[in-house]
Every structure is written in structure tokens, then in C-alpha cells.
Tab-separated table of C-alpha atoms in Angstrom:
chain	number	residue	atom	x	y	z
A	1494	UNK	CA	-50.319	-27.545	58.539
A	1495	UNK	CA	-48.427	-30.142	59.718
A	1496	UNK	CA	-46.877	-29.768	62.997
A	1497	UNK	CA	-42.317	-29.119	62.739
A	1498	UNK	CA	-40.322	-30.633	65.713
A	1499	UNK	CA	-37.579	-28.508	67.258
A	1500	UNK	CA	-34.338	-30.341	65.399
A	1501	UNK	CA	-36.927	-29.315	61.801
A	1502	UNK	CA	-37.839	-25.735	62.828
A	1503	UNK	CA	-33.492	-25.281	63.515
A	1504	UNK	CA	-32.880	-26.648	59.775
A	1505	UNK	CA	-35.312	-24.588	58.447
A	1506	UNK	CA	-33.487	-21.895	60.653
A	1507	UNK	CA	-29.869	-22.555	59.440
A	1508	UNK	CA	-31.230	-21.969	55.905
A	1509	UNK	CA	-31.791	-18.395	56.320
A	1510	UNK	CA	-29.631	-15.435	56.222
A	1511	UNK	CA	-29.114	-12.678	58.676
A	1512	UNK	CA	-31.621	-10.777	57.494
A	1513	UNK	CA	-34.452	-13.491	56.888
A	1514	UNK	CA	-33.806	-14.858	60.531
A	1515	UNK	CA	-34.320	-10.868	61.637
A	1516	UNK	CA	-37.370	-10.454	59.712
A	1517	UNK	CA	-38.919	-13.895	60.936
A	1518	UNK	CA	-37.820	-12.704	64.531
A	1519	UNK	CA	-39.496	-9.403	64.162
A	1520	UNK	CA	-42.886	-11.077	62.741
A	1521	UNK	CA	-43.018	-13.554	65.933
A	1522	UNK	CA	-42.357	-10.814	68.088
A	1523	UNK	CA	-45.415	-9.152	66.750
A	1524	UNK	CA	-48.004	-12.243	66.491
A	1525	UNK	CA	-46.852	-13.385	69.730
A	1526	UNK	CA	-46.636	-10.251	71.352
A	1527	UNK	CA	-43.098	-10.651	72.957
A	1528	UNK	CA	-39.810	-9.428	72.896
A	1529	UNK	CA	-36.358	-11.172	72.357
A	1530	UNK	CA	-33.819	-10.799	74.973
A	1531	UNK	CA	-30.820	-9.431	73.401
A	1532	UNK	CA	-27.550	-11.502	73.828
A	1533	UNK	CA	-25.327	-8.532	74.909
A	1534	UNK	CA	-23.491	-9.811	77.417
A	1535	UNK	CA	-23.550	-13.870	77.563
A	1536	UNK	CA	-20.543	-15.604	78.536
A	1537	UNK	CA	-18.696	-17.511	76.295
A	1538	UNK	CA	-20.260	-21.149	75.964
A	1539	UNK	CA	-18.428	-24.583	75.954
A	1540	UNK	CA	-15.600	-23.594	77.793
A	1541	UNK	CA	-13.577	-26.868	78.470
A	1542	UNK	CA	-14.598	-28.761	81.618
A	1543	UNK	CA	-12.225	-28.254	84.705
A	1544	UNK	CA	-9.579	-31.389	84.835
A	1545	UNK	CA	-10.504	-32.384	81.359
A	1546	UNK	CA	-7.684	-33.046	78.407
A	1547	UNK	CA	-6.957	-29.887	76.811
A	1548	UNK	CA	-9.180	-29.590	73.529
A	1549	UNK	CA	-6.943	-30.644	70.702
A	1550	UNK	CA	-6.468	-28.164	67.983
A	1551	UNK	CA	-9.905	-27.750	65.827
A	1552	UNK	CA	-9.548	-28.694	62.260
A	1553	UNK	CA	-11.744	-25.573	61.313
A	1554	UNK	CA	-14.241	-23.412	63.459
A	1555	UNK	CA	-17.679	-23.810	62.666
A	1556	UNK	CA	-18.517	-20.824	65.116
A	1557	UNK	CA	-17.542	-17.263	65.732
A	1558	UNK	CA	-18.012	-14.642	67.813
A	1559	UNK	CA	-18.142	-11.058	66.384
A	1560	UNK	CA	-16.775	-8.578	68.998
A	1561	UNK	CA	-17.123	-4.792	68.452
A	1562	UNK	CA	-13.481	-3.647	69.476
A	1563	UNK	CA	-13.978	-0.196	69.113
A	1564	UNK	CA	-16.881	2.442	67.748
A	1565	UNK	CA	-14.593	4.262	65.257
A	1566	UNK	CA	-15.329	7.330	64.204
A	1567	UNK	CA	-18.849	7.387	63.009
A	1568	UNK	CA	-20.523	5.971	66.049
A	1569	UNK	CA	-23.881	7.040	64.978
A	1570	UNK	CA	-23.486	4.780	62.022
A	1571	UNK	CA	-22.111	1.946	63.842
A	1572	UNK	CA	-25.341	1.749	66.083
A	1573	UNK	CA	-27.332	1.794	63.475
A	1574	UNK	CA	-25.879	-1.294	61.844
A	1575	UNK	CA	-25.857	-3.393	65.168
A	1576	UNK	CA	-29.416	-1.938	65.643
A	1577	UNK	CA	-29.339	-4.010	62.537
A	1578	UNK	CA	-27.229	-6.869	63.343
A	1579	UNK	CA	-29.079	-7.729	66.767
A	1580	UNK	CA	-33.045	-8.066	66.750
A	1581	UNK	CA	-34.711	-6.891	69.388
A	1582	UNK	CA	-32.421	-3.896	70.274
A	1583	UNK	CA	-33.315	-0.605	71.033
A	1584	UNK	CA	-31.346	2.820	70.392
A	1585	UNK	CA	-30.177	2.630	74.158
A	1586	UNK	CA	-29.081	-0.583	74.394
A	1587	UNK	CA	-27.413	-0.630	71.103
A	1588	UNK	CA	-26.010	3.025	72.161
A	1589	UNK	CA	-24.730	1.327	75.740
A	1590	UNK	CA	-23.577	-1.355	73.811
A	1591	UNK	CA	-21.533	0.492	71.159
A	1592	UNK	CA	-20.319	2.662	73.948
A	1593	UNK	CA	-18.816	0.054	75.892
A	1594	UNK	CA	-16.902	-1.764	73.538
A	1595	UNK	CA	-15.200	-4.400	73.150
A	1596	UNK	CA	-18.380	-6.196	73.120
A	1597	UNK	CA	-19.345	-9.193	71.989
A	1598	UNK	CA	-22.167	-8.675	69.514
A	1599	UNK	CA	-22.575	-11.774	67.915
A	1600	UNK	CA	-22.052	-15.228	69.389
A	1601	UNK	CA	-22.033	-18.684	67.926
A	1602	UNK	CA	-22.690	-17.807	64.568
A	1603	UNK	CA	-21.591	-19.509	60.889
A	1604	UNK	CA	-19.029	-18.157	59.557
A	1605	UNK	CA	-20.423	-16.418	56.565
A	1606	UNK	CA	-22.528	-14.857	58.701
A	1607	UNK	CA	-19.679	-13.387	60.964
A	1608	UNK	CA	-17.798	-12.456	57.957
A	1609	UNK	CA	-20.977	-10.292	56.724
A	1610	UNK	CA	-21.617	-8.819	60.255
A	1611	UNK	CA	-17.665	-8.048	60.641
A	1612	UNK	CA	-18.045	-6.234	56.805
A	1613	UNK	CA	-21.309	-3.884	57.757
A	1614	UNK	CA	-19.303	-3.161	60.965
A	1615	UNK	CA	-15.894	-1.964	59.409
A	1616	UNK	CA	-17.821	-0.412	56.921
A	1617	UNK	CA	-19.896	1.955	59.746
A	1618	UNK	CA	-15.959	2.813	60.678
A	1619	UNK	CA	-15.992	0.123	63.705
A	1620	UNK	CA	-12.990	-2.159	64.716
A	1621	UNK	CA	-14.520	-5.448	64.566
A	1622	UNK	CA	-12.394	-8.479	65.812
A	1623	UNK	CA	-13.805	-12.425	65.405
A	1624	UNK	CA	-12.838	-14.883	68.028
């Protein structure tokens, strides 16, 4: 097998959906015997530099943030679907996580995938904002 660079292996990456990229994640964590490090609470990234121009107005967002606002209802059910969302999560940390909304719980992704993740939330009975 020929050997992928890094900018090949992301292509490949952007290709998949949500689900592919959490299967793939949960096969490498197996072969390789490692665990992901679950984003739950990175700061927002490319924050303008101090002193710089203000950013002009983007023609359209290429990436979103999905924030958990609130558990709803049915918080039971909205674990289980960011058990879902986010790889490498266990029931605590999704639990914490749920329980101490708002909360990011996607960052920097495409925007059909932020529209899924937003739909599987609402649908669990959680307030979902994007950002």
C-alpha cells in the first residue's frame, strides 16, 4: 500500500460523514490501542489577532460550532445522541457534559454536518444553538 501524506489522509477525511469518520475513529482506537481526547471544552479558534483590522463580514461560513443550550426534557436521550455525536465519550463525560450546558459540542465542523448534529439534538428534546 502506498504510503498517504497528511493534506491526502484530510481529503479522504472530508469525504466521510459523521458516522463513517466515528466508525474509522473507533477502529483506530482499537488497532492502535488509544483513546481520543474529547473536544469538550476547547476554546474557540481563530479569534482575530489583537490590533488587527476587524474581520470584514464573511461571505458565507464554512464552519460551525454546535452548542448544546439546554438538555430539554429527555436528558437521558440527549446523552445518548452526543454519546453519539462525539467519539470517544463515555456516559460520564457525556452526562457532565449534557449537564452543564451550554456547551459546545461540536467545533469547526461543515455545515451539513452541524445541521445533522443540531437535528439528532432537537430531536432527543435538546436546545441546540450553531454559532
Amino acid at each position: 500500500m502506498a504510503k498517504l501524506s497528511t493534506d491526502e489522509l484530510l481529503e479522504a477525511f472530508k469525504d466521510l460523514t459523521l458516522i463513517e469518520l466515528s466508525e474509522f475513529v473507533k477502529k483506530f482506537e482499537e488497532t492502535f490501542d488509544v483513546t481520543a481526547a474529547a473536544p469538550v471544552a476547547v476554546a474557540a479558534a481563530g479569534a482575530p489577532a489583537a490590533g488587527g483590522d476587524a474581520a470584514p463580514a464573511a461571505e458565507e461560513k464554512d464552519e460551525f460550532n454546535v452548542v448544546l443550550d439546554a438538555a430539554g426534557d429527555k436528558k437521558i436521550q440527549v446523552i445518548k445522541v452526543v454519546r453519539e455525536l462525539v467519539s470517544g465519550l463515555g456516559l460520564k463525560e457525556a452526562k457532565d457534559l449534557v449537564e452543564s450546558a451550554p456547551k459546545p459540542i461540536l467545533e469547526g465542523v461543515a455545515k451539513d454536518a452541524a445541521d445533522a448534529a443540531k437535528a439528532k439534538l432537537e430531536e432527543a428534546g435538546a436546545k441546540v444553538s450553531l454559532s
